[in-house]
Structures are given as C-alpha cells and as structure tokens.
mmCIF file of C-alpha atoms in Angstrom:
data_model
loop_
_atom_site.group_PDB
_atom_site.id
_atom_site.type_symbol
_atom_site.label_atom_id
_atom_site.label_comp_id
_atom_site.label_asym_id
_atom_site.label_seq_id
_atom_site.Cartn_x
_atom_site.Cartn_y
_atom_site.Cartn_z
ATOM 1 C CA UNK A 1491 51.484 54.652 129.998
ATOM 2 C CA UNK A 1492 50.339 56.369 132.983
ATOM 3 C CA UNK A 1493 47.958 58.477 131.960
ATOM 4 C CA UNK A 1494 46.521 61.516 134.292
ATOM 5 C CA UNK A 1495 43.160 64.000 133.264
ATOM 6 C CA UNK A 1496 41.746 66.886 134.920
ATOM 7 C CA UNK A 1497 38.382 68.537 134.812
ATOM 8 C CA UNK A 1498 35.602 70.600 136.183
ATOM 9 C CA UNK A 1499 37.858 73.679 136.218
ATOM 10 C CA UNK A 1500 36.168 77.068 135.219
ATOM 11 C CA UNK A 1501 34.960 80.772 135.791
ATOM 12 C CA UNK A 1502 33.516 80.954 139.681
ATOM 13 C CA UNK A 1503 33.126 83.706 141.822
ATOM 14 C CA UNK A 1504 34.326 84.566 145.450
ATOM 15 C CA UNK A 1505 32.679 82.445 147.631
ATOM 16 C CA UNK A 1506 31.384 79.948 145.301
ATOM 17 C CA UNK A 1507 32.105 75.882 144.975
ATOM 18 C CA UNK A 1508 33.857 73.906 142.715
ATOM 19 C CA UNK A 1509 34.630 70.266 142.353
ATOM 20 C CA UNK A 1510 37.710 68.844 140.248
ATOM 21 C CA UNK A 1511 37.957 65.752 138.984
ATOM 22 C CA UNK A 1512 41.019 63.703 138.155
ATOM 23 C CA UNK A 1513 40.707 60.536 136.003
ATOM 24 C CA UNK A 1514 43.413 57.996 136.167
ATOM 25 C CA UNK A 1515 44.621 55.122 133.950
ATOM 26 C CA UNK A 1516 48.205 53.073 133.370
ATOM 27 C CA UNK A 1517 48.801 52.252 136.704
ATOM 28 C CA UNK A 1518 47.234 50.415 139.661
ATOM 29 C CA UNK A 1519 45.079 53.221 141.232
ATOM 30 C CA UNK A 1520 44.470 52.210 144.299
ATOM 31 C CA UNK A 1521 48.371 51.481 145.532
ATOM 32 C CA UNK A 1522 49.669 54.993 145.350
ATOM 33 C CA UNK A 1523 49.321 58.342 146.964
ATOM 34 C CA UNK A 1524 47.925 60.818 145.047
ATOM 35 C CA UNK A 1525 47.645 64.576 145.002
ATOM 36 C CA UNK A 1526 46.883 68.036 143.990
ATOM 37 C CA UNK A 1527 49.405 70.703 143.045
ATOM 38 C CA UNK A 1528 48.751 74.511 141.906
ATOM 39 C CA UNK A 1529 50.543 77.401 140.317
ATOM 40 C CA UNK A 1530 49.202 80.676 140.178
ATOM 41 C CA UNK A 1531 49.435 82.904 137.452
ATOM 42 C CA UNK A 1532 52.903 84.054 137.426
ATOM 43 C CA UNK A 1533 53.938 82.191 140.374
ATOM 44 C CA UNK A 1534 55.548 78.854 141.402
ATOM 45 C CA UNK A 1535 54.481 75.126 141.976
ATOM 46 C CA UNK A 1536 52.567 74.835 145.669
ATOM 47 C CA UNK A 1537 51.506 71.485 147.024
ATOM 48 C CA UNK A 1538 47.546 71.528 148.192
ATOM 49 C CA UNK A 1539 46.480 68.908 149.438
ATOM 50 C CA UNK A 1540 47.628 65.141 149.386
ATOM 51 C CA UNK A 1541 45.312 61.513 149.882
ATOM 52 C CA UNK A 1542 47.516 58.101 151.379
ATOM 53 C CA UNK A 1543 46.768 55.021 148.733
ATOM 54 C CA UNK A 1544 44.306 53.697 150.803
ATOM 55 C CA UNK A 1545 42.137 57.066 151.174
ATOM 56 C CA UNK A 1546 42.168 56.743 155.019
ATOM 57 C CA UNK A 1547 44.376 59.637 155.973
ATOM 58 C CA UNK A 1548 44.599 63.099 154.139
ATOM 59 C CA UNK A 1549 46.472 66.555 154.045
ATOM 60 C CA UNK A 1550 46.421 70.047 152.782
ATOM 61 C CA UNK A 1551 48.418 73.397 153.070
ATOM 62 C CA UNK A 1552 47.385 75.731 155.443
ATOM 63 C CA UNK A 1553 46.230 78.219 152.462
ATOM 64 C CA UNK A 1554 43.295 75.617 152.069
ATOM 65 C CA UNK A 1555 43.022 74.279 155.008
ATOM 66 C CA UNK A 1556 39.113 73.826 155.943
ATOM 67 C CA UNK A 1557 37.496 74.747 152.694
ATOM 68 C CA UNK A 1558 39.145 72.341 150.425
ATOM 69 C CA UNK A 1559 38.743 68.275 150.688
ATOM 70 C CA UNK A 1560 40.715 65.936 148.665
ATOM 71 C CA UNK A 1561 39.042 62.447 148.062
ATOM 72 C CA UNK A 1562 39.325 59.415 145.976
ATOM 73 C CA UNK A 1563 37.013 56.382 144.517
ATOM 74 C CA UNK A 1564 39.351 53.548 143.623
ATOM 75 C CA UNK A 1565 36.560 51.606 142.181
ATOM 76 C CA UNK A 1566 36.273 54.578 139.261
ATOM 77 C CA UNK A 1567 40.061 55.560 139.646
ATOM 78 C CA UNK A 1568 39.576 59.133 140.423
ATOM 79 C CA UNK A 1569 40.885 61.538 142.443
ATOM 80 C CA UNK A 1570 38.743 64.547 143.672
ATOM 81 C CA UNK A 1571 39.317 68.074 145.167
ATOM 82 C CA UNK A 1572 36.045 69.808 146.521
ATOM 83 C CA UNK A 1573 36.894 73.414 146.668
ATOM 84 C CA UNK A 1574 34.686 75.344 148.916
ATOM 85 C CA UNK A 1575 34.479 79.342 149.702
ATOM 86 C CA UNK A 1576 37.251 80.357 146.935
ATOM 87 C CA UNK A 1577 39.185 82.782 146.755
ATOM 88 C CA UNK A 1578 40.231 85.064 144.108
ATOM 89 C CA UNK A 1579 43.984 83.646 145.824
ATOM 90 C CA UNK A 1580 42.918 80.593 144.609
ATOM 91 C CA UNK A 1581 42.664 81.657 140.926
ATOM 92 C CA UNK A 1582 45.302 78.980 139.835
ATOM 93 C CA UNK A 1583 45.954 75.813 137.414
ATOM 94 C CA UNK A 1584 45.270 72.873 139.359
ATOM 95 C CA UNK A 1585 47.297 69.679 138.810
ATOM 96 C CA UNK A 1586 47.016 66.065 139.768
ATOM 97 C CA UNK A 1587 50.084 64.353 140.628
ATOM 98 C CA UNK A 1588 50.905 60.832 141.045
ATOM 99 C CA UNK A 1589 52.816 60.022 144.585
ATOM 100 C CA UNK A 1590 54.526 57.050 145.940
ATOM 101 C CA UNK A 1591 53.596 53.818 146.097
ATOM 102 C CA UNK A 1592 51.721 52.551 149.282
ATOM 103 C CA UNK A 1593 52.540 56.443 150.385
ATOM 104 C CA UNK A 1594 50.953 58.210 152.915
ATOM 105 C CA UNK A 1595 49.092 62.208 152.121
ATOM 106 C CA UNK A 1596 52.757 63.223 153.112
ATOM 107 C CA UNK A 1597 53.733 64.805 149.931
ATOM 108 C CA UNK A 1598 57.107 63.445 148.621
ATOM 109 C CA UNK A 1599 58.374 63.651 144.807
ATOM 110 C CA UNK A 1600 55.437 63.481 142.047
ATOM 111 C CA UNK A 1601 56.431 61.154 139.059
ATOM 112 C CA UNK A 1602 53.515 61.753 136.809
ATOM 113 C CA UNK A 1603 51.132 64.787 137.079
ATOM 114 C CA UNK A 1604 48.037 65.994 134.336
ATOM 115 C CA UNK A 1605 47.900 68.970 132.014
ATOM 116 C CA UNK A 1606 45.747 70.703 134.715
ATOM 117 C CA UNK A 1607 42.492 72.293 135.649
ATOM 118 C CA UNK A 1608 42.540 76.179 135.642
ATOM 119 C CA UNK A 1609 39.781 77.600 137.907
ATOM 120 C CA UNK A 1610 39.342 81.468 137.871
ATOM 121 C CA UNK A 1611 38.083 82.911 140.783
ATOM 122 C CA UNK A 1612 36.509 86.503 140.104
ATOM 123 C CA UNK A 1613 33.172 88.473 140.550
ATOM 124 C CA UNK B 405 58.539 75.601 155.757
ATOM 125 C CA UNK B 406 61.360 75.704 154.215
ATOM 126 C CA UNK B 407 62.010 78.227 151.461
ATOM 127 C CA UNK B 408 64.130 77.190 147.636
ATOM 128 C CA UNK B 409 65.640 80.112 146.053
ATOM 129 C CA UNK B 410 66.706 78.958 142.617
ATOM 130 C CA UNK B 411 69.541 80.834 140.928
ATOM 131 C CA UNK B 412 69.630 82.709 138.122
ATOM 132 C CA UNK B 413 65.648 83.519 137.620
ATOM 133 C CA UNK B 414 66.634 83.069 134.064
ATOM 134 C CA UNK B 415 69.184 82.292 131.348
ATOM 135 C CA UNK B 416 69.996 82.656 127.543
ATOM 136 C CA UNK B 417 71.412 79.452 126.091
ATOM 137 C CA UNK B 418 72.493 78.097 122.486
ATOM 138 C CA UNK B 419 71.736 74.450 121.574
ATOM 139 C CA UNK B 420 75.086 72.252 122.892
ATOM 140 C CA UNK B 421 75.884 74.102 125.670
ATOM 141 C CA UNK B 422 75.985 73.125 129.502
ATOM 142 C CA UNK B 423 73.980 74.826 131.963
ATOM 143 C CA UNK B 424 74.002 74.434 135.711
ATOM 144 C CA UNK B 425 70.855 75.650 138.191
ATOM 145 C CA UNK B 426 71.550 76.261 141.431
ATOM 146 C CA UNK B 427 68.679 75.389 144.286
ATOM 147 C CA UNK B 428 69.502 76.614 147.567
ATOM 148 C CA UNK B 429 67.411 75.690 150.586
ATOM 149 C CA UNK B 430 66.761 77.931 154.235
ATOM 150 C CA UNK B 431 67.629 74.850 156.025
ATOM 151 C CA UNK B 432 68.943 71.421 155.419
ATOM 152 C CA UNK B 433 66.815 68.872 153.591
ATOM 153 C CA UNK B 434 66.416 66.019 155.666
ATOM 154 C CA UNK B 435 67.303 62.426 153.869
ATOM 155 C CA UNK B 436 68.337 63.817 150.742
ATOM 156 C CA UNK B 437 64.646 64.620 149.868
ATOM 157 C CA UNK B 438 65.135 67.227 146.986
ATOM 158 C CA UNK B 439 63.536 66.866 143.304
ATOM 159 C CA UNK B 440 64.182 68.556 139.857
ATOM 160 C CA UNK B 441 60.762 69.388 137.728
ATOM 161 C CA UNK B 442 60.369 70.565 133.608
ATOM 162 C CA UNK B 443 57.706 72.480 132.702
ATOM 163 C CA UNK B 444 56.922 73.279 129.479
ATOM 164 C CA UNK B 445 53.579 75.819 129.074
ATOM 165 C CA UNK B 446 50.357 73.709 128.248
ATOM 166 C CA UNK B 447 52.360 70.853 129.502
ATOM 167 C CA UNK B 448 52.551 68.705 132.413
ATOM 168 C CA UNK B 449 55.523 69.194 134.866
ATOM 169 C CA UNK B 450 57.728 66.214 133.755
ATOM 170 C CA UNK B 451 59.954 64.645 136.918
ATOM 171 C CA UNK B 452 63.686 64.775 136.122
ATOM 172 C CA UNK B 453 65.635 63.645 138.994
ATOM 173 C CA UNK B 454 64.542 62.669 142.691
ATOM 174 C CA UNK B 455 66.627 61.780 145.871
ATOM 175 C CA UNK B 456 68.665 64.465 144.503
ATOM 176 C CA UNK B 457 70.718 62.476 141.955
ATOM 177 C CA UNK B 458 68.450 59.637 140.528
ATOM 178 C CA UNK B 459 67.364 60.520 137.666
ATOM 179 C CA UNK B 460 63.507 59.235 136.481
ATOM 180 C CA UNK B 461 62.102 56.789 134.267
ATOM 181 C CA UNK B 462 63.125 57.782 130.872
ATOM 182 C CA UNK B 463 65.235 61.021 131.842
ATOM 183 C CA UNK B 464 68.357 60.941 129.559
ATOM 184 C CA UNK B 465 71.609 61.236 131.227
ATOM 185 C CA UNK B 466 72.714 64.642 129.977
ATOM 186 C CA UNK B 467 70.398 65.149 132.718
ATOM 187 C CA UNK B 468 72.288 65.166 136.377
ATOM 188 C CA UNK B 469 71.912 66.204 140.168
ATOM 189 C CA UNK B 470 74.054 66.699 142.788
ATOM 190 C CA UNK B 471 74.262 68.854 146.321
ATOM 191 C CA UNK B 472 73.723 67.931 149.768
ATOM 192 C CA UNK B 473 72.789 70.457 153.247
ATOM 193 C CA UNK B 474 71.177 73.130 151.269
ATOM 194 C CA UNK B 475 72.799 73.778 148.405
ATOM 195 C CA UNK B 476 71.533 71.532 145.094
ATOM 196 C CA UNK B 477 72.091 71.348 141.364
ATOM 197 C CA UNK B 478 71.042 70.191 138.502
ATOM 198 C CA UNK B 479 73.248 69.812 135.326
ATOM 199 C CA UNK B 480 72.282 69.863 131.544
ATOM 200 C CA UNK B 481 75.567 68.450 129.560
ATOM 201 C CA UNK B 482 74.301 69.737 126.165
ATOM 202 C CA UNK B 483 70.919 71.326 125.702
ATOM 203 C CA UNK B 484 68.720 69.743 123.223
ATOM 204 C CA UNK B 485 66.034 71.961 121.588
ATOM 205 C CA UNK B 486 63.654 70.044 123.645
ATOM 206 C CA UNK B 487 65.255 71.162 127.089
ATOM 207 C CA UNK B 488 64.447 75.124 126.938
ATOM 208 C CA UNK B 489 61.583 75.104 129.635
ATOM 209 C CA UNK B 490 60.984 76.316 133.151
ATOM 210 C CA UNK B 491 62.961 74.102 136.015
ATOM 211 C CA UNK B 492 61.694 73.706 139.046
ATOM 212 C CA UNK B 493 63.406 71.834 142.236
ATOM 213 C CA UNK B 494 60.922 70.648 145.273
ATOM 214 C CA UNK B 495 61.868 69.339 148.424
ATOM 215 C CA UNK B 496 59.977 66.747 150.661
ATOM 216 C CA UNK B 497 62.187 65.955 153.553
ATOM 217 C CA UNK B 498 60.020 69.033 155.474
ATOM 218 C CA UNK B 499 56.088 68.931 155.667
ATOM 219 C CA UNK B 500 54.613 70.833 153.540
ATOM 220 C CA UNK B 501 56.948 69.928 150.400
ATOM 221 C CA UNK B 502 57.344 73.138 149.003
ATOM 222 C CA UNK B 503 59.237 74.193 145.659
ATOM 223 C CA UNK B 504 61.347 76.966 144.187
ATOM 224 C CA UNK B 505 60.048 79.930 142.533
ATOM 225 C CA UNK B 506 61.607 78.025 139.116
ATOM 226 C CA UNK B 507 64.391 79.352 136.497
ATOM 227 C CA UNK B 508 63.335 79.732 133.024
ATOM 228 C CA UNK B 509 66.058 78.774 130.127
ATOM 229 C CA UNK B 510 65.138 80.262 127.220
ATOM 230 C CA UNK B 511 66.790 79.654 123.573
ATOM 231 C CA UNK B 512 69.455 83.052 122.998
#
C-alpha cells in the first residue's frame, strides 16, 4: 500500500524558513515523479512545485518561483520542499503527491497524495 | 494557464441518486489530459478518474467520465454515503496543471 507522510509544517512568520518533509513507502521511490500540491484556506488545489524520478530536472509555479526548492533523497525515500521568505499567501496545507512513473517535474495526474502539512504564515 | 470552472459550486443529494459535475475548461485540453479528485476534510485527495474516462485503481464503476474540447464530466450512478465530499477536476495537458475551484456534494 502506497503509503505517503508529511511533516515539518507549523506556525512561521513573514519572512521566515521552513522545510517539509515527505516520507514515502509501498512503492519503488526512486522510479516516479513526485510533487507538492497546496490549498489555501478556503480555496482550491494548486500545483507547486514538481521533481522528475531521477531528481535531475525540477519545476514550480510562478507563485513560488525562487524562494521555494523541491528535492529528493532516494536512498531515504523522501521528498523535500525548502520554503524560503514566506508569505502570509503561502499560509496553506501542503500535500505530497505521487506522479508518473519515470515522469518528468511536468505535473500530470497524482495517483496517491498524503494527509498534508499545514504551515501558517503570520506575525 | 488555463482556467476550470466547475458547475454547480454545490449540491444537495439523497443516498441513490445520480449526480453529474460539469468541468469546463478556457481552452481545449490537449491529449485528453483532464483528472477527477475526492476530497474528504482531514483526508487525502483520492484520484477517481484520469485521461478523462479511466477510472483508478480501486475506483468503483458507479464512478464515470466523459467530455472532450473543454467541456468534462464526471458521473456518480448512485451515491453511496461514502461519496458526499468535495470534487475536484485537474488538467495536465497545459503547463502548469492547474485545477477547478471544486464542487462540494453535501448529504440533503
């Protein structure tokens, strides 16, 4: 059973850092695309940012474009998102989402996602 | 990007009964690339169909898409007490995949 766990969400303020984690297990890691999707409070899904299987090529939105950096360490079959000089816009549940096999950061459909991360940007 | 307006924002439904969501797209999705999404709160997002009429591992078949161009739907045959959720469609033949704003069918 694929299997797919967020954390390091929390309370940060405007400007500040965070790092969220994504552990995987029930599949085979390091063959599939992987990436993070967000809804804001009251809002819709919105694709972030995406990482190919192999980790060589990545992708984000334009809303995070330069402060936020997607990564991945096959060896401990996690999947990362460094979050750098938030936003209060970026006061959201994060989810990690399982992509395609052998896909590229190009986000297609998402056949297994987490519970989420919520991170609360606010002074 | 391309912008999904789902149709109606939300809906009052018995057990049994069929409901259809509507998905409609700014411009034409390219290869069929258009996804159906449950939500559930606390929960996460379970896919229901991709391509726009395969339905996922596991998905039962009261469960149905169909729709080319711009306009999509997906079909519930008989709603199970298990099925009142928020629905979501997505598409992916356009970079950045972007999703509707969701319709919410809630038990009347």
């Amino acid at each position: 059973e694929v299997q797919l766990v967020e954390s390091g969400g929390g309370l940060i303020q405007p400007g500040g850092s965070l790092r969220l984690s994504c552990a995987a297990s029930g599949f085979s890691f390091d063959a599939y695309a992987m990436h993070w999707v967000r809804q804001r409070p009251g809002k819709g899904l919105e694709w972030v940012s995406g990482i190919n299987w192999s980790g060589g090529a990545t992708g984000s939105a334009d809303s995070v474009k330069g402060r936020f950096t997607i990564s991945r360490d096959d060896a401990k079959n996690s999947l990362y998102l460094q979050m750098n000089s938030l936003r209060v816009e970026d006061t959201a549940s994060y989810y990690c989402a399982k992509g395609i096999w052998n896909g590229d950061y190009v986000a297609r459909y998402f056949d297994s996602w987490g519970q989420g991360a919520l991170v609360t940007v606010s002074s | 990007e391309i912008v999904l307006t789902q149709s109606p924002g939300a809906l009052s439904l018995s057990p049994g009964e069929r409901v259809t969501l509507s998905c409609r797209a700014s411009q034409t999705i390219s290869h069929n690339y258009l996804a159906w999404y449950q939500h559930k709160p606390g929960q996460a997002p379970r896919l229901l169909i991709y391509n726009v009429s395969n339905r996922a591992t596991g998905i039962p078949d009261r469960f149905s898409g169909s729709g080319s161009g711009t306009d999509f739907t997906l079909t519930i045959s008989r709603l199970g007490p298990e099925d009142f959720a928020v629905y979501y469609c997505q598409q992916y033949g356009s970079s950045p995949a972007t999703f509707g704003q969701g319709t919410k069918v809630e038990i009347k």
